[in-house]
PDB file of C-alpha atoms in Angstrom:
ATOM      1  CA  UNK A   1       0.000   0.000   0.000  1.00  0.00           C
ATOM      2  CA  UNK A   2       0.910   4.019  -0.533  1.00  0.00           C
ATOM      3  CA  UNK A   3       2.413   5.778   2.286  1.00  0.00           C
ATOM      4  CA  UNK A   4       3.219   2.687   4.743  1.00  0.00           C
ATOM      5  CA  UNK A   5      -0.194   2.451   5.626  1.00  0.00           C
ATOM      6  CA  UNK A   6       0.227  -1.444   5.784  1.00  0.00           C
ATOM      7  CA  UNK A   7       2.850  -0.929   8.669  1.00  0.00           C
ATOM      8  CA  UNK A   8       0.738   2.158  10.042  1.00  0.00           C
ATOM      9  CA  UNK A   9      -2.457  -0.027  10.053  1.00  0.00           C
ATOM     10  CA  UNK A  10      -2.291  -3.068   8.030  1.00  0.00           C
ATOM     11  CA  UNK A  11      -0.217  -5.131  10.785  1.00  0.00           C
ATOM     12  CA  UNK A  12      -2.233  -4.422  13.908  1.00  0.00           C
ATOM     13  CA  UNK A  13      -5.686  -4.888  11.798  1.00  0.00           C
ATOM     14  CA  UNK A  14      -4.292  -8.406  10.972  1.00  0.00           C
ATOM     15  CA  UNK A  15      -2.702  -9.206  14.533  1.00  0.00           C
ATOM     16  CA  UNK A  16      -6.661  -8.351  15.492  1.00  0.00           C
ATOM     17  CA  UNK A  17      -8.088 -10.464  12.774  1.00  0.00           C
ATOM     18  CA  UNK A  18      -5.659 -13.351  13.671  1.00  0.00           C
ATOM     19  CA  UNK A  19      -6.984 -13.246  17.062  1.00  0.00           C
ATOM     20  CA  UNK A  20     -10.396 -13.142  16.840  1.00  0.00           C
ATOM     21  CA  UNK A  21      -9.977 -16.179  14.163  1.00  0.00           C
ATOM     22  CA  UNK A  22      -8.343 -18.452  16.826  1.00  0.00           C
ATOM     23  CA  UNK A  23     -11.042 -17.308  19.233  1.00  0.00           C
ATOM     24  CA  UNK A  24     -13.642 -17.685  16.913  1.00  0.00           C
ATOM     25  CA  UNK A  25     -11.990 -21.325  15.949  1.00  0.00           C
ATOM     26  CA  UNK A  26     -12.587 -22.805  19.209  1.00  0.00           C
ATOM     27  CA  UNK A  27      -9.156 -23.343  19.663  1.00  0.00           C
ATOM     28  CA  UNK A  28      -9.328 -21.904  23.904  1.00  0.00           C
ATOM     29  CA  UNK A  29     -11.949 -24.227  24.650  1.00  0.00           C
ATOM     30  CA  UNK A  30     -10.069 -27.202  23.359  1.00  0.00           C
ATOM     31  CA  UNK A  31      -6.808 -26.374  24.396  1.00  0.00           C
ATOM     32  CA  UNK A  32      -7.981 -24.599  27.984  1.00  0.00           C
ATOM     33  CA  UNK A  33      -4.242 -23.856  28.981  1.00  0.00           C
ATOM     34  CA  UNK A  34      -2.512 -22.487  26.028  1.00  0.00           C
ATOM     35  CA  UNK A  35      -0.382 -19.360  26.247  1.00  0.00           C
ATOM     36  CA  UNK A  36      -0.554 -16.908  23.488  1.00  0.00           C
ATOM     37  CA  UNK A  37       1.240 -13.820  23.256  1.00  0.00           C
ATOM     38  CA  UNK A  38       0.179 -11.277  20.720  1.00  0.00           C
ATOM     39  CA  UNK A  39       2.515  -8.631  19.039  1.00  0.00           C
ATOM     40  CA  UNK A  40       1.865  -4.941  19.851  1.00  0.00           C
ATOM     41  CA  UNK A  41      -0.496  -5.328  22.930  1.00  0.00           C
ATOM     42  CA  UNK A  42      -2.869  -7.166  20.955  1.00  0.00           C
ATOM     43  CA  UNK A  43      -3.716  -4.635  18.149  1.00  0.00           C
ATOM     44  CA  UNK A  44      -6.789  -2.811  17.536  1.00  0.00           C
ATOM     45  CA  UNK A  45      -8.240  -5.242  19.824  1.00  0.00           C
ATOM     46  CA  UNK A  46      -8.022  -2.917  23.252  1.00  0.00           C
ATOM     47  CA  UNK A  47      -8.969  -0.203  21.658  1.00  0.00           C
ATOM     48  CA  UNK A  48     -12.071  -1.528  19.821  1.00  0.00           C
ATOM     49  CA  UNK A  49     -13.332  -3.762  22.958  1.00  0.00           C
ATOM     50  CA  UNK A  50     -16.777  -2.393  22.963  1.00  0.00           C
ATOM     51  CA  UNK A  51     -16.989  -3.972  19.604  1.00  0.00           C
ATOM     52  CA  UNK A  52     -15.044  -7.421  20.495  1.00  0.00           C
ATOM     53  CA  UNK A  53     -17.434  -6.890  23.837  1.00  0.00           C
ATOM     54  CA  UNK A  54     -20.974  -6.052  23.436  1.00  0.00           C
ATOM     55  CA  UNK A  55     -20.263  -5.918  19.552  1.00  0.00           C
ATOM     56  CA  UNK A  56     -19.292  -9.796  18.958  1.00  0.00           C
ATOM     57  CA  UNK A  57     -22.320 -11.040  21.083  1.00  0.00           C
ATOM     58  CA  UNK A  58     -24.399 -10.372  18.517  1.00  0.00           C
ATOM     59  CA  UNK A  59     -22.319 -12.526  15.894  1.00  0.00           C
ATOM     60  CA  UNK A  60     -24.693 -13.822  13.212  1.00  0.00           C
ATOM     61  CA  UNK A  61     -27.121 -11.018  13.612  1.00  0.00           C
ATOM     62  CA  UNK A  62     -26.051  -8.279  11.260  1.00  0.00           C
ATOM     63  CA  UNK A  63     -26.105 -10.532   8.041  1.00  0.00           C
ATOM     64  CA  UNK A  64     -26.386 -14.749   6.522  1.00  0.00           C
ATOM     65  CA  UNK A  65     -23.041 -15.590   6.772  1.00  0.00           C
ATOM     66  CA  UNK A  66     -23.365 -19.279   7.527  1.00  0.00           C
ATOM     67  CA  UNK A  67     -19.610 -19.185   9.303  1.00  0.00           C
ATOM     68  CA  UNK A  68     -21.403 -17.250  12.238  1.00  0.00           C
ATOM     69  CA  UNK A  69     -24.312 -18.630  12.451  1.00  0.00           C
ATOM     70  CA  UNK A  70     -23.852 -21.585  15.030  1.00  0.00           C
ATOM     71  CA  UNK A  71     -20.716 -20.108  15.930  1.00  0.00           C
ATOM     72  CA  UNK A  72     -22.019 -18.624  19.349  1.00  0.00           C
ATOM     73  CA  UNK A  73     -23.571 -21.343  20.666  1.00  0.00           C
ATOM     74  CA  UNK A  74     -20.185 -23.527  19.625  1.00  0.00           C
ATOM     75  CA  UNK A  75     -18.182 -21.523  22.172  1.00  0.00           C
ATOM     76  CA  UNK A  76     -18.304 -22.081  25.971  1.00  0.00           C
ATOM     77  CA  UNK A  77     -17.729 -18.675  26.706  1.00  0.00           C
ATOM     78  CA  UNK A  78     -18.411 -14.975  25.317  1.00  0.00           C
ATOM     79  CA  UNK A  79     -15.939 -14.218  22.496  1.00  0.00           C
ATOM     80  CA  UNK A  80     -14.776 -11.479  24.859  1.00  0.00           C
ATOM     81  CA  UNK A  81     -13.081 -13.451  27.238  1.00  0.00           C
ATOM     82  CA  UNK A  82     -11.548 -15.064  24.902  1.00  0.00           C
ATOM     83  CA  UNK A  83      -9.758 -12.204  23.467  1.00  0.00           C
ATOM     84  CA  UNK A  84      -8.646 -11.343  27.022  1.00  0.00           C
ATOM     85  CA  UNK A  85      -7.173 -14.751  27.713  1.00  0.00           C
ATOM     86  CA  UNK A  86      -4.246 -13.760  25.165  1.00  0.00           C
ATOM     87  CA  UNK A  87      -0.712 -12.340  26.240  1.00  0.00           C
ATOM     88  CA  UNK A  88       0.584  -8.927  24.735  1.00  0.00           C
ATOM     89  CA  UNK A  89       3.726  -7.317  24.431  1.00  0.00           C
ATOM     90  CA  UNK A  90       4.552  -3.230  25.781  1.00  0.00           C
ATOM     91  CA  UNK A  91       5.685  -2.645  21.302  1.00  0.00           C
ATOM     92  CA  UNK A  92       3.417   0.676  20.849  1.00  0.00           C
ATOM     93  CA  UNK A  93       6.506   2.723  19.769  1.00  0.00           C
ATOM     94  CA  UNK A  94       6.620   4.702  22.623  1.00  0.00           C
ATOM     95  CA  UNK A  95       3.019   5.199  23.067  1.00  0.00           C
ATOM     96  CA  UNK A  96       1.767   5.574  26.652  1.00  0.00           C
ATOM     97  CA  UNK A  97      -2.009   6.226  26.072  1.00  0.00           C
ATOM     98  CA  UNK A  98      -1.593   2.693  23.765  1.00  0.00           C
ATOM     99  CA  UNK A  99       0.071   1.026  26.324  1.00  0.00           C
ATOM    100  CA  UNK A 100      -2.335   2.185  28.889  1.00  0.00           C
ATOM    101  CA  UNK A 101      -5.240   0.945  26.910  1.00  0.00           C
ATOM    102  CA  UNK A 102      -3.864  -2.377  25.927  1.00  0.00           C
ATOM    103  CA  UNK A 103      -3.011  -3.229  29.916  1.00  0.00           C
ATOM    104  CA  UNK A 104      -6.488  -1.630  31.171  1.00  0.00           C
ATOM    105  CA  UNK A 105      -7.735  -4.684  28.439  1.00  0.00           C
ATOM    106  CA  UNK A 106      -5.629  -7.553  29.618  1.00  0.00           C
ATOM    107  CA  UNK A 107      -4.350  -6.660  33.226  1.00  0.00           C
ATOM    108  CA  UNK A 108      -0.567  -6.428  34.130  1.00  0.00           C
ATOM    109  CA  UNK A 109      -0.791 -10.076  34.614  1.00  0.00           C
ATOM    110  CA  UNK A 110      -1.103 -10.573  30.927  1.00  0.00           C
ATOM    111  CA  UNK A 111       1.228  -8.297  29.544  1.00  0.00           C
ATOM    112  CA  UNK A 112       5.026  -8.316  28.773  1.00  0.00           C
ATOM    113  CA  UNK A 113       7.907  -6.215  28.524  1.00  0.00           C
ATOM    114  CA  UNK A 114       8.952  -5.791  24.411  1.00  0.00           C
ATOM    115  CA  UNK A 115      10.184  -3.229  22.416  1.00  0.00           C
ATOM    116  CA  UNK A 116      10.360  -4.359  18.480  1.00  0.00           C
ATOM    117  CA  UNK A 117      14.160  -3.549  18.330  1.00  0.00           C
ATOM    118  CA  UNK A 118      16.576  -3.639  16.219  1.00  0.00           C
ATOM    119  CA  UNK A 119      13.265  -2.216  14.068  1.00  0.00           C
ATOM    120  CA  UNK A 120      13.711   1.558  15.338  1.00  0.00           C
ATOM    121  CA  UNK A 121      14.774   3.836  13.458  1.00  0.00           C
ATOM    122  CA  UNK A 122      18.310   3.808  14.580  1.00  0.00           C
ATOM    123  CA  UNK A 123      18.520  -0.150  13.900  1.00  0.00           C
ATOM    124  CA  UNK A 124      19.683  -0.542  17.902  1.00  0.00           C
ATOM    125  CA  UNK A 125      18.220   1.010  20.447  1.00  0.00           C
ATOM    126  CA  UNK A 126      15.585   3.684  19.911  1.00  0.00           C
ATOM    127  CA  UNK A 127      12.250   1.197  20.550  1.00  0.00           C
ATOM    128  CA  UNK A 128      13.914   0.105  23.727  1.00  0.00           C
ATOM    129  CA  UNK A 129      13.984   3.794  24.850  1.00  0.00           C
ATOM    130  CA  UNK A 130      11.004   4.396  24.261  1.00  0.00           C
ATOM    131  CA  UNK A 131       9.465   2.041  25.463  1.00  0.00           C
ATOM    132  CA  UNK A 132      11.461   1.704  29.229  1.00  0.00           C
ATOM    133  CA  UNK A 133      10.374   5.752  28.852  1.00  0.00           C
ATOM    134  CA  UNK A 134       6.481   4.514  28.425  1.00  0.00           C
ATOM    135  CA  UNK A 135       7.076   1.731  31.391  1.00  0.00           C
ATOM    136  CA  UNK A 136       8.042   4.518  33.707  1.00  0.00           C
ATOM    137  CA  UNK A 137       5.506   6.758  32.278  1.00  0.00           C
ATOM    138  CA  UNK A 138       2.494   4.643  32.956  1.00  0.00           C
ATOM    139  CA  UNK A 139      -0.249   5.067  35.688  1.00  0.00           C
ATOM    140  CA  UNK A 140       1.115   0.957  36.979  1.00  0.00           C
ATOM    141  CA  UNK A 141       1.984   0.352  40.635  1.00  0.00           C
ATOM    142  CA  UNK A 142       5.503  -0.412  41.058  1.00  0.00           C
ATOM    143  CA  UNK A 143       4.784  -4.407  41.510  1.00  0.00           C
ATOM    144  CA  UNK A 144       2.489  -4.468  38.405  1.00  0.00           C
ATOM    145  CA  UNK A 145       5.271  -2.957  36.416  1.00  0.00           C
ATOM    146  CA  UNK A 146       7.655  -5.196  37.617  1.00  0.00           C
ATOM    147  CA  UNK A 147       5.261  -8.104  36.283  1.00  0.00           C
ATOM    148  CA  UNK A 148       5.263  -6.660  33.124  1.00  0.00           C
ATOM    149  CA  UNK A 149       8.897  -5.869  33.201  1.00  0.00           C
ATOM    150  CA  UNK A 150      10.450  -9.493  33.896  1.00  0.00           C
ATOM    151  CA  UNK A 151       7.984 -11.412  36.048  1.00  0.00           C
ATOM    152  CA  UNK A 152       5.286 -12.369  33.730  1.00  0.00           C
ATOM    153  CA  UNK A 153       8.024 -13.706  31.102  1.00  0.00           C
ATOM    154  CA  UNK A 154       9.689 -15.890  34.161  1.00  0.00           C
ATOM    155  CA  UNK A 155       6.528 -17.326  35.058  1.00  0.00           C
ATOM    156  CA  UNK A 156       5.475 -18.103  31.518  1.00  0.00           C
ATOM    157  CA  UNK A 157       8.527 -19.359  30.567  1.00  0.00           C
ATOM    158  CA  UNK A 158       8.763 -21.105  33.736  1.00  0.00           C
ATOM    159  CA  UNK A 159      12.475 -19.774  34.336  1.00  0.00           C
ATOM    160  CA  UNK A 160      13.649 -19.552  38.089  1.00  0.00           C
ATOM    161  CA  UNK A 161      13.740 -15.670  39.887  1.00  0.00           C
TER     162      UNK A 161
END
């Protein structure tokens, strides 16, 4: 596309769309444990979660597609809580009010500590700036941030303190 739009917007719409197509698959319910961490704290999903709310409970309503039809009453829970039982990285390019959004959506318990270097545009550095500047820039209490920081990694990749 013109202009970088596919890196402005292209990549988190289909981070979003990726998501909602594993939690629209099923794939939670059958595998009730799995761990998935998302790229950029999740997307547009944070942002948009009156529509992946209130918005996906009414799957099947708006038109005849027959992939959303039964699809509802296929999942054991709301699509919602689905979405928030993914894992998302602190990459917003140095964005607080994206950052602050994306951990309001999954809690500091569900969020980890990335940066997208060497993709700055320095090649080095500059992302992991940024975003230690957003980490102490944030609204967090000192032991959420610390979760977010190191912790949650440790625990998920079960690696000793």
């Amino acid at each position: 596309s013109w202009y970088d739009m596919w890196w402005a917007f292209g990549w988190p719409y289909e981070t979003s769309v990726a998501m909602g197509r594993i939690v629209m698959s099923g794939l939670f319910d059958k595998y009730p444990d799995i761990k998935i961490i998302t790229h950029h704290l999740g997307g547009m999903v944070p942002f948009f979660e009156g529509r992946v709310g209130p918005g996906l409970d009414q799957l099947g309503r708006r038109g005849n597609d027959p992939h959303e039809a039964g699809t509802l009453g296929r999942l054991a829970k709301r699509p919602y809580d689905y979405f928030r039982m993914f894992y998302a990285d602190t990459a917003t390019f140095g964005s607080i009010p994206a950052t602050e959004c994306g951990l309001a959506f999954f809690g500091a318990d569900r969020v980890l500590f990335a940066s997208d270097a060497p993709f700055d545009p320095e090649k080095g550095s500059g992302y992991i700036r940024s975003t230690l500047a957003v980490m102490d820039g944030i609204t967090a209490s000192i032991e959420d941030k610390q979760k977010i920081n190191e912790g949650n990694a440790r625990r998920l990749l079960k690696l000793d303190a």
